[in-house]
């Protein structure tokens, strides 16, 4: 329901100031400044993903991002592929939304495993003790673990030009966001079903 317009604006302003005043800032540092503005002044405890893709995105490429190291890898899109953006007309805001709640739930999950972040937990470790977690937190943790795995596999699928697998992964991702992370809205769910009816999981 959003296209990261706030992150784009933050990076645009940061880039203008960097060039105007010849500041010693690279794209990652500009992205971090944008994230800090969002965290400290807007009140949204967002991550760094949106700012990084705005700052370091490359034409005709997806960007695989390591949000801990800020390392990135440009992944070439297969030739002849078009990315279609569909406007759901659903208006949302991150501040006052469930964003901060989801973050707190994920941090609760990480503390349960005594890890700094859920990326340090394996799916096997989770499955072994999932029943001990609060059911809601368990759903959030499962989404993060499976989504991280899907993201890495999606980059590989794109590199190999395997659009069928990419479509399957995107369908799995939406189902996980809907059922485990519970962040979709009826308008988006309907659009996904319409697209699947027209082209399938392609």
JSON list of C-alpha atoms in Angstrom, two decimals, residues 10-83:
[
{"chain": "A", "resi": 10, "resn": "UNK", "atom": "CA", "xyz": [14.85, 11.63, 2.67]},
{"chain": "A", "resi": 11, "resn": "UNK", "atom": "CA", "xyz": [17.46, 10.26, 0.28]},
{"chain": "A", "resi": 12, "resn": "UNK", "atom": "CA", "xyz": [16.74, 12.95, -2.31]},
{"chain": "A", "resi": 13, "resn": "UNK", "atom": "CA", "xyz": [17.20, 15.72, 0.26]},
{"chain": "A", "resi": 14, "resn": "UNK", "atom": "CA", "xyz": [20.34, 14.05, 1.62]},
{"chain": "A", "resi": 15, "resn": "UNK", "atom": "CA", "xyz": [21.81, 13.68, -1.87]},
{"chain": "A", "resi": 16, "resn": "UNK", "atom": "CA", "xyz": [21.11, 17.32, -2.73]},
{"chain": "A", "resi": 17, "resn": "UNK", "atom": "CA", "xyz": [22.77, 18.51, 0.49]},
{"chain": "A", "resi": 18, "resn": "UNK", "atom": "CA", "xyz": [25.72, 16.15, -0.04]},
{"chain": "A", "resi": 19, "resn": "UNK", "atom": "CA", "xyz": [26.34, 17.51, -3.54]},
{"chain": "A", "resi": 20, "resn": "UNK", "atom": "CA", "xyz": [25.62, 21.13, -2.65]},
{"chain": "A", "resi": 21, "resn": "UNK", "atom": "CA", "xyz": [28.01, 21.21, 0.30]},
{"chain": "A", "resi": 22, "resn": "UNK", "atom": "CA", "xyz": [30.43, 18.50, -0.91]},
{"chain": "A", "resi": 23, "resn": "UNK", "atom": "CA", "xyz": [29.80, 16.44, 2.22]},
{"chain": "A", "resi": 24, "resn": "UNK", "atom": "CA", "xyz": [31.87, 13.25, 2.66]},
{"chain": "A", "resi": 25, "resn": "UNK", "atom": "CA", "xyz": [28.82, 10.96, 2.59]},
{"chain": "A", "resi": 26, "resn": "UNK", "atom": "CA", "xyz": [28.27, 7.86, 0.48]},
{"chain": "A", "resi": 27, "resn": "UNK", "atom": "CA", "xyz": [24.92, 6.35, -0.39]},
{"chain": "A", "resi": 28, "resn": "UNK", "atom": "CA", "xyz": [24.80, 4.12, 2.68]},
{"chain": "A", "resi": 29, "resn": "UNK", "atom": "CA", "xyz": [25.50, 7.06, 5.00]},
{"chain": "A", "resi": 30, "resn": "UNK", "atom": "CA", "xyz": [22.78, 9.14, 3.34]},
{"chain": "A", "resi": 31, "resn": "UNK", "atom": "CA", "xyz": [20.41, 6.21, 3.82]},
{"chain": "A", "resi": 32, "resn": "UNK", "atom": "CA", "xyz": [21.35, 5.97, 7.51]},
{"chain": "A", "resi": 33, "resn": "UNK", "atom": "CA", "xyz": [20.67, 9.68, 7.97]},
{"chain": "A", "resi": 34, "resn": "UNK", "atom": "CA", "xyz": [17.25, 9.21, 6.40]},
{"chain": "A", "resi": 35, "resn": "UNK", "atom": "CA", "xyz": [16.49, 6.30, 8.71]},
{"chain": "A", "resi": 36, "resn": "UNK", "atom": "CA", "xyz": [17.57, 8.34, 11.73]},
{"chain": "A", "resi": 37, "resn": "UNK", "atom": "CA", "xyz": [15.27, 11.18, 10.70]},
{"chain": "A", "resi": 38, "resn": "UNK", "atom": "CA", "xyz": [12.38, 8.73, 10.45]},
{"chain": "A", "resi": 39, "resn": "UNK", "atom": "CA", "xyz": [13.20, 7.16, 13.82]},
{"chain": "A", "resi": 40, "resn": "UNK", "atom": "CA", "xyz": [13.96, 10.31, 15.80]},
{"chain": "A", "resi": 41, "resn": "UNK", "atom": "CA", "xyz": [11.70, 12.96, 14.29]},
{"chain": "A", "resi": 42, "resn": "UNK", "atom": "CA", "xyz": [8.79, 11.11, 12.70]},
{"chain": "A", "resi": 43, "resn": "UNK", "atom": "CA", "xyz": [8.45, 8.48, 15.41]},
{"chain": "A", "resi": 44, "resn": "UNK", "atom": "CA", "xyz": [8.54, 5.40, 13.19]},
{"chain": "A", "resi": 45, "resn": "UNK", "atom": "CA", "xyz": [11.10, 2.76, 14.20]},
{"chain": "A", "resi": 46, "resn": "UNK", "atom": "CA", "xyz": [11.68, 1.76, 10.59]},
{"chain": "A", "resi": 47, "resn": "UNK", "atom": "CA", "xyz": [14.59, -0.26, 9.31]},
{"chain": "A", "resi": 48, "resn": "UNK", "atom": "CA", "xyz": [17.06, 0.73, 6.62]},
{"chain": "A", "resi": 49, "resn": "UNK", "atom": "CA", "xyz": [15.75, -1.19, 3.60]},
{"chain": "A", "resi": 50, "resn": "UNK", "atom": "CA", "xyz": [13.67, 1.53, 1.95]},
{"chain": "A", "resi": 51, "resn": "UNK", "atom": "CA", "xyz": [16.38, 4.18, 2.29]},
{"chain": "A", "resi": 52, "resn": "UNK", "atom": "CA", "xyz": [19.09, 1.85, 0.97]},
{"chain": "A", "resi": 53, "resn": "UNK", "atom": "CA", "xyz": [17.19, 0.90, -2.17]},
{"chain": "A", "resi": 54, "resn": "UNK", "atom": "CA", "xyz": [16.48, 4.59, -2.81]},
{"chain": "A", "resi": 55, "resn": "UNK", "atom": "CA", "xyz": [20.14, 5.49, -2.33]},
{"chain": "A", "resi": 56, "resn": "UNK", "atom": "CA", "xyz": [21.83, 2.51, -3.99]},
{"chain": "A", "resi": 57, "resn": "UNK", "atom": "CA", "xyz": [19.28, 1.13, -6.44]},
{"chain": "A", "resi": 58, "resn": "UNK", "atom": "CA", "xyz": [20.47, 0.36, -9.96]},
{"chain": "A", "resi": 59, "resn": "UNK", "atom": "CA", "xyz": [18.38, 0.50, -13.13]},
{"chain": "A", "resi": 60, "resn": "UNK", "atom": "CA", "xyz": [17.11, -2.89, -14.34]},
{"chain": "A", "resi": 61, "resn": "UNK", "atom": "CA", "xyz": [18.32, -4.57, -11.16]},
{"chain": "A", "resi": 62, "resn": "UNK", "atom": "CA", "xyz": [16.87, -5.77, -7.87]},
{"chain": "A", "resi": 63, "resn": "UNK", "atom": "CA", "xyz": [18.96, -5.10, -4.77]},
{"chain": "A", "resi": 64, "resn": "UNK", "atom": "CA", "xyz": [19.80, -7.78, -2.22]},
{"chain": "A", "resi": 65, "resn": "UNK", "atom": "CA", "xyz": [20.42, -5.99, 1.08]},
{"chain": "A", "resi": 66, "resn": "UNK", "atom": "CA", "xyz": [22.15, -7.08, 4.27]},
{"chain": "A", "resi": 67, "resn": "UNK", "atom": "CA", "xyz": [20.57, -4.76, 6.83]},
{"chain": "A", "resi": 68, "resn": "UNK", "atom": "CA", "xyz": [23.25, -5.54, 9.43]},
{"chain": "A", "resi": 69, "resn": "UNK", "atom": "CA", "xyz": [26.40, -4.87, 7.41]},
{"chain": "A", "resi": 70, "resn": "UNK", "atom": "CA", "xyz": [24.64, -2.56, 4.90]},
{"chain": "A", "resi": 71, "resn": "UNK", "atom": "CA", "xyz": [26.25, -4.64, 2.18]},
{"chain": "A", "resi": 72, "resn": "UNK", "atom": "CA", "xyz": [24.31, -4.77, -1.07]},
{"chain": "A", "resi": 73, "resn": "UNK", "atom": "CA", "xyz": [24.32, -6.85, -4.23]},
{"chain": "A", "resi": 74, "resn": "UNK", "atom": "CA", "xyz": [22.70, -5.69, -7.47]},
{"chain": "A", "resi": 75, "resn": "UNK", "atom": "CA", "xyz": [20.83, -8.60, -9.06]},
{"chain": "A", "resi": 76, "resn": "UNK", "atom": "CA", "xyz": [20.15, -8.23, -12.77]},
{"chain": "A", "resi": 77, "resn": "UNK", "atom": "CA", "xyz": [16.54, -8.58, -13.87]},
{"chain": "A", "resi": 78, "resn": "UNK", "atom": "CA", "xyz": [16.06, -11.04, -16.75]},
{"chain": "A", "resi": 79, "resn": "UNK", "atom": "CA", "xyz": [15.71, -9.37, -20.14]},
{"chain": "A", "resi": 80, "resn": "UNK", "atom": "CA", "xyz": [12.16, -8.78, -21.27]},
{"chain": "A", "resi": 81, "resn": "UNK", "atom": "CA", "xyz": [10.77, -8.65, -17.74]},
{"chain": "A", "resi": 82, "resn": "UNK", "atom": "CA", "xyz": [8.54, -5.73, -16.80]},
{"chain": "A", "resi": 83, "resn": "UNK", "atom": "CA", "xyz": [7.76, -4.80, -13.21]}
]
